[in-house]
Amino acid sequence: MSVWMACVWGLLGASALEAHQLHGDIARVRNLPWRVRGETPLGPYLTALALRIALGVGLAAGFSASGQAGGPVGVMAVGIAAPKIVEQLAVRRLMEPQSSPPLLTAEGHLDPNMPAPTREAGPEAAERAADEHR
């Protein structure tokens, strides 16, 4: 599939999600949301809509070009899930530890002979390394 076709499928997926959300908003307020006091006005609503659809198209193109989403349904699913994909990537980045904790001896001193765990290995690897060292 070409990147341009992936963009079209991503556009359809992102648009389907936006239509579903608009339908829910209309049912909730019993009117077009931007016509109801206290809801988002039309200008900011359209700006957010354009940004979310562009996000869906861009991620669909990226996933397709990298081979991570195969076929129209996969690329359309990426367009639908684009806001959640970005949200999860941001959360994972914020939760990622900045550095591994230092390994200590039983007395509480740094042990220069103990191998440090890699960032990907996590605390379980540190415990295994400490057990192996003893």
PDB file of C-alpha atoms in Angstrom:
ATOM      1  CA  MET A   1       0.000   0.000   0.000  1.00  0.00           C
ATOM      2  CA  SER A   2       1.309   3.441  -0.861  1.00  0.00           C
ATOM      3  CA  VAL A   3       1.788   6.082   1.802  1.00  0.00           C
ATOM      4  CA  TRP A   4      -0.900   8.207   0.119  1.00  0.00           C
ATOM      5  CA  MET A   5      -3.429   5.394   0.398  1.00  0.00           C
ATOM      6  CA  ALA A   6      -2.438   4.928   4.026  1.00  0.00           C
ATOM      7  CA  CYS A   7      -3.156   8.637   4.544  1.00  0.00           C
ATOM      8  CA  VAL A   8      -6.623   8.204   3.061  1.00  0.00           C
ATOM      9  CA  TRP A   9      -7.378   5.191   5.277  1.00  0.00           C
ATOM     10  CA  GLY A  10      -5.985   7.041   8.294  1.00  0.00           C
ATOM     11  CA  LEU A  11      -8.183  10.022   7.423  1.00  0.00           C
ATOM     12  CA  LEU A  12     -11.224   7.760   7.274  1.00  0.00           C
ATOM     13  CA  GLY A  13     -10.361   6.183  10.624  1.00  0.00           C
ATOM     14  CA  ALA A  14      -9.726   9.493  12.373  1.00  0.00           C
ATOM     15  CA  SER A  15     -12.887  10.988  10.843  1.00  0.00           C
ATOM     16  CA  ALA A  16     -14.957   8.011  11.993  1.00  0.00           C
ATOM     17  CA  LEU A  17     -13.758   8.539  15.560  1.00  0.00           C
ATOM     18  CA  GLU A  18     -14.529  12.262  15.400  1.00  0.00           C
ATOM     19  CA  ALA A  19     -18.026  11.593  13.994  1.00  0.00           C
ATOM     20  CA  HIS A  20     -18.678   9.129  16.814  1.00  0.00           C
ATOM     21  CA  GLN A  21     -17.538  11.638  19.438  1.00  0.00           C
ATOM     22  CA  LEU A  22     -19.614  14.433  17.897  1.00  0.00           C
ATOM     23  CA  HIS A  23     -22.661  12.157  17.895  1.00  0.00           C
ATOM     24  CA  GLY A  24     -22.122  11.487  21.609  1.00  0.00           C
ATOM     25  CA  ASP A  25     -21.712  15.199  22.336  1.00  0.00           C
ATOM     26  CA  ILE A  26     -24.899  16.053  20.434  1.00  0.00           C
ATOM     27  CA  ALA A  27     -26.806  13.402  22.373  1.00  0.00           C
ATOM     28  CA  ARG A  28     -25.382  14.701  25.657  1.00  0.00           C
ATOM     29  CA  VAL A  29     -26.278  18.383  25.173  1.00  0.00           C
ATOM     30  CA  ARG A  30     -29.253  17.863  22.801  1.00  0.00           C
ATOM     31  CA  ASN A  31     -27.809  20.406  20.359  1.00  0.00           C
ATOM     32  CA  LEU A  32     -24.618  21.176  18.485  1.00  0.00           C
ATOM     33  CA  PRO A  33     -22.083  21.517  21.298  1.00  0.00           C
ATOM     34  CA  TRP A  34     -20.679  24.880  20.180  1.00  0.00           C
ATOM     35  CA  ARG A  35     -24.182  26.366  20.411  1.00  0.00           C
ATOM     36  CA  VAL A  36     -24.511  25.485  24.084  1.00  0.00           C
ATOM     37  CA  ARG A  37     -23.211  27.807  26.780  1.00  0.00           C
ATOM     38  CA  GLY A  38     -20.291  26.288  28.672  1.00  0.00           C
ATOM     39  CA  GLU A  39     -19.224  24.019  25.789  1.00  0.00           C
ATOM     40  CA  THR A  40     -16.264  24.550  23.458  1.00  0.00           C
ATOM     41  CA  PRO A  41     -16.925  27.319  20.894  1.00  0.00           C
ATOM     42  CA  LEU A  42     -16.867  26.466  17.172  1.00  0.00           C
ATOM     43  CA  GLY A  43     -13.415  27.954  16.397  1.00  0.00           C
ATOM     44  CA  PRO A  44     -11.455  26.031  19.029  1.00  0.00           C
ATOM     45  CA  TYR A  45     -13.562  22.941  18.320  1.00  0.00           C
ATOM     46  CA  LEU A  46     -12.616  23.017  14.615  1.00  0.00           C
ATOM     47  CA  THR A  47      -8.962  23.645  15.451  1.00  0.00           C
ATOM     48  CA  ALA A  48      -8.864  20.634  17.770  1.00  0.00           C
ATOM     49  CA  LEU A  49     -10.724  18.557  15.182  1.00  0.00           C
ATOM     50  CA  ALA A  50      -8.202  19.446  12.464  1.00  0.00           C
ATOM     51  CA  LEU A  51      -5.274  18.629  14.769  1.00  0.00           C
ATOM     52  CA  ARG A  52      -6.719  15.235  15.771  1.00  0.00           C
ATOM     53  CA  ILE A  53      -7.454  14.301  12.155  1.00  0.00           C
ATOM     54  CA  ALA A  54      -3.959  15.402  11.073  1.00  0.00           C
ATOM     55  CA  LEU A  55      -2.539  13.283  13.894  1.00  0.00           C
ATOM     56  CA  GLY A  56      -4.497  10.257  12.641  1.00  0.00           C
ATOM     57  CA  VAL A  57      -3.333  10.778   9.069  1.00  0.00           C
ATOM     58  CA  GLY A  58       0.289  11.302  10.105  1.00  0.00           C
ATOM     59  CA  LEU A  59       0.468   8.259  12.354  1.00  0.00           C
ATOM     60  CA  ALA A  60      -1.279   6.098   9.751  1.00  0.00           C
ATOM     61  CA  ALA A  61       1.296   7.163   7.161  1.00  0.00           C
ATOM     62  CA  GLY A  62       4.167   6.514   9.564  1.00  0.00           C
ATOM     63  CA  PHE A  63       2.903   3.104  10.657  1.00  0.00           C
ATOM     64  CA  SER A  64       2.280   2.088   7.055  1.00  0.00           C
ATOM     65  CA  ALA A  65       5.644   3.321   5.775  1.00  0.00           C
ATOM     66  CA  SER A  66       7.462   1.433   8.527  1.00  0.00           C
ATOM     67  CA  GLY A  67       5.489  -1.759   7.929  1.00  0.00           C
ATOM     68  CA  GLN A  68       3.933  -1.651  11.397  1.00  0.00           C
ATOM     69  CA  ALA A  69       0.354  -1.604  10.075  1.00  0.00           C
ATOM     70  CA  GLY A  70      -0.473  -3.806   7.126  1.00  0.00           C
ATOM     71  CA  GLY A  71      -3.478  -3.276   4.928  1.00  0.00           C
ATOM     72  CA  PRO A  72      -6.349  -0.819   4.968  1.00  0.00           C
ATOM     73  CA  VAL A  73      -7.952  -2.074   8.186  1.00  0.00           C
ATOM     74  CA  GLY A  74      -4.696  -1.847  10.144  1.00  0.00           C
ATOM     75  CA  VAL A  75      -3.946   1.648   8.912  1.00  0.00           C
ATOM     76  CA  MET A  76      -7.538   2.740   9.547  1.00  0.00           C
ATOM     77  CA  ALA A  77      -7.250   1.388  13.106  1.00  0.00           C
ATOM     78  CA  VAL A  78      -4.120   3.487  13.622  1.00  0.00           C
ATOM     79  CA  GLY A  79      -6.083   6.557  12.469  1.00  0.00           C
ATOM     80  CA  ILE A  80      -8.823   5.740  14.966  1.00  0.00           C
ATOM     81  CA  ALA A  81      -6.397   5.059  17.811  1.00  0.00           C
ATOM     82  CA  ALA A  82      -3.996   7.946  17.084  1.00  0.00           C
ATOM     83  CA  PRO A  83      -4.896  10.090  20.138  1.00  0.00           C
ATOM     84  CA  LYS A  84      -4.497   7.086  22.464  1.00  0.00           C
ATOM     85  CA  ILE A  85      -1.247   6.017  20.810  1.00  0.00           C
ATOM     86  CA  VAL A  86       0.281   9.448  21.413  1.00  0.00           C
ATOM     87  CA  GLU A  87      -1.121   9.547  24.953  1.00  0.00           C
ATOM     88  CA  GLN A  88       0.422   6.163  25.779  1.00  0.00           C
ATOM     89  CA  LEU A  89       3.766   7.101  24.248  1.00  0.00           C
ATOM     90  CA  ALA A  90       3.825  10.282  26.333  1.00  0.00           C
ATOM     91  CA  VAL A  91       2.898   8.429  29.527  1.00  0.00           C
ATOM     92  CA  ARG A  92       5.541   5.756  28.947  1.00  0.00           C
ATOM     93  CA  ARG A  93       8.167   8.420  28.320  1.00  0.00           C
ATOM     94  CA  LEU A  94       7.271  10.238  31.533  1.00  0.00           C
ATOM     95  CA  MET A  95       7.274   6.997  33.551  1.00  0.00           C
ATOM     96  CA  GLU A  96      10.620   5.785  32.182  1.00  0.00           C
ATOM     97  CA  PRO A  97      13.286   5.866  34.886  1.00  0.00           C
ATOM     98  CA  GLN A  98      16.019   8.408  34.305  1.00  0.00           C
ATOM     99  CA  SER A  99      18.770   6.181  35.709  1.00  0.00           C
ATOM    100  CA  SER A 100      19.199   2.881  37.474  1.00  0.00           C
ATOM    101  CA  PRO A 101      19.563   2.962  41.260  1.00  0.00           C
ATOM    102  CA  PRO A 102      23.082   2.251  42.505  1.00  0.00           C
ATOM    103  CA  LEU A 103      23.835  -1.271  43.688  1.00  0.00           C
ATOM    104  CA  LEU A 104      24.770  -1.435  47.361  1.00  0.00           C
ATOM    105  CA  THR A 105      26.539  -3.992  49.523  1.00  0.00           C
ATOM    106  CA  ALA A 106      24.909  -5.412  52.659  1.00  0.00           C
ATOM    107  CA  GLU A 107      26.600  -2.639  54.636  1.00  0.00           C
ATOM    108  CA  GLY A 108      24.988   0.012  52.431  1.00  0.00           C
ATOM    109  CA  HIS A 109      28.128   0.945  50.459  1.00  0.00           C
ATOM    110  CA  LEU A 110      28.444   1.063  46.682  1.00  0.00           C
ATOM    111  CA  ASP A 111      29.821  -2.223  45.348  1.00  0.00           C
ATOM    112  CA  PRO A 112      32.250  -1.477  42.481  1.00  0.00           C
ATOM    113  CA  ASN A 113      32.445  -5.175  41.516  1.00  0.00           C
ATOM    114  CA  MET A 114      28.723  -5.653  41.002  1.00  0.00           C
ATOM    115  CA  PRO A 115      27.540  -5.237  37.376  1.00  0.00           C
ATOM    116  CA  ALA A 116      25.004  -2.495  36.868  1.00  0.00           C
ATOM    117  CA  PRO A 117      21.690  -3.500  35.290  1.00  0.00           C
ATOM    118  CA  THR A 118      20.723  -2.019  31.957  1.00  0.00           C
ATOM    119  CA  ARG A 119      17.797   0.368  31.755  1.00  0.00           C
ATOM    120  CA  GLU A 120      15.758  -2.192  29.799  1.00  0.00           C
ATOM    121  CA  ALA A 121      16.402  -4.964  32.299  1.00  0.00           C
ATOM    122  CA  GLY A 122      14.716  -3.266  35.239  1.00  0.00           C
ATOM    123  CA  PRO A 123      14.861  -4.011  38.963  1.00  0.00           C
ATOM    124  CA  GLU A 124      14.477  -7.772  38.499  1.00  0.00           C
ATOM    125  CA  ALA A 125      17.828  -7.882  36.708  1.00  0.00           C
ATOM    126  CA  ALA A 126      19.456  -5.947  39.540  1.00  0.00           C
ATOM    127  CA  GLU A 127      18.165  -8.495  42.054  1.00  0.00           C
ATOM    128  CA  ARG A 128      19.392 -11.387  39.908  1.00  0.00           C
ATOM    129  CA  ALA A 129      22.815  -9.764  39.535  1.00  0.00           C
ATOM    130  CA  ALA A 130      23.015  -9.220  43.280  1.00  0.00           C
ATOM    131  CA  ASP A 131      22.077 -12.870  43.937  1.00  0.00           C
ATOM    132  CA  GLU A 132      24.666 -14.095  41.430  1.00  0.00           C
ATOM    133  CA  HIS A 133      27.326 -11.894  42.986  1.00  0.00           C
ATOM    134  CA  ARG A 134      26.805 -13.312  46.503  1.00  0.00           C
TER     135      ARG A 134
END
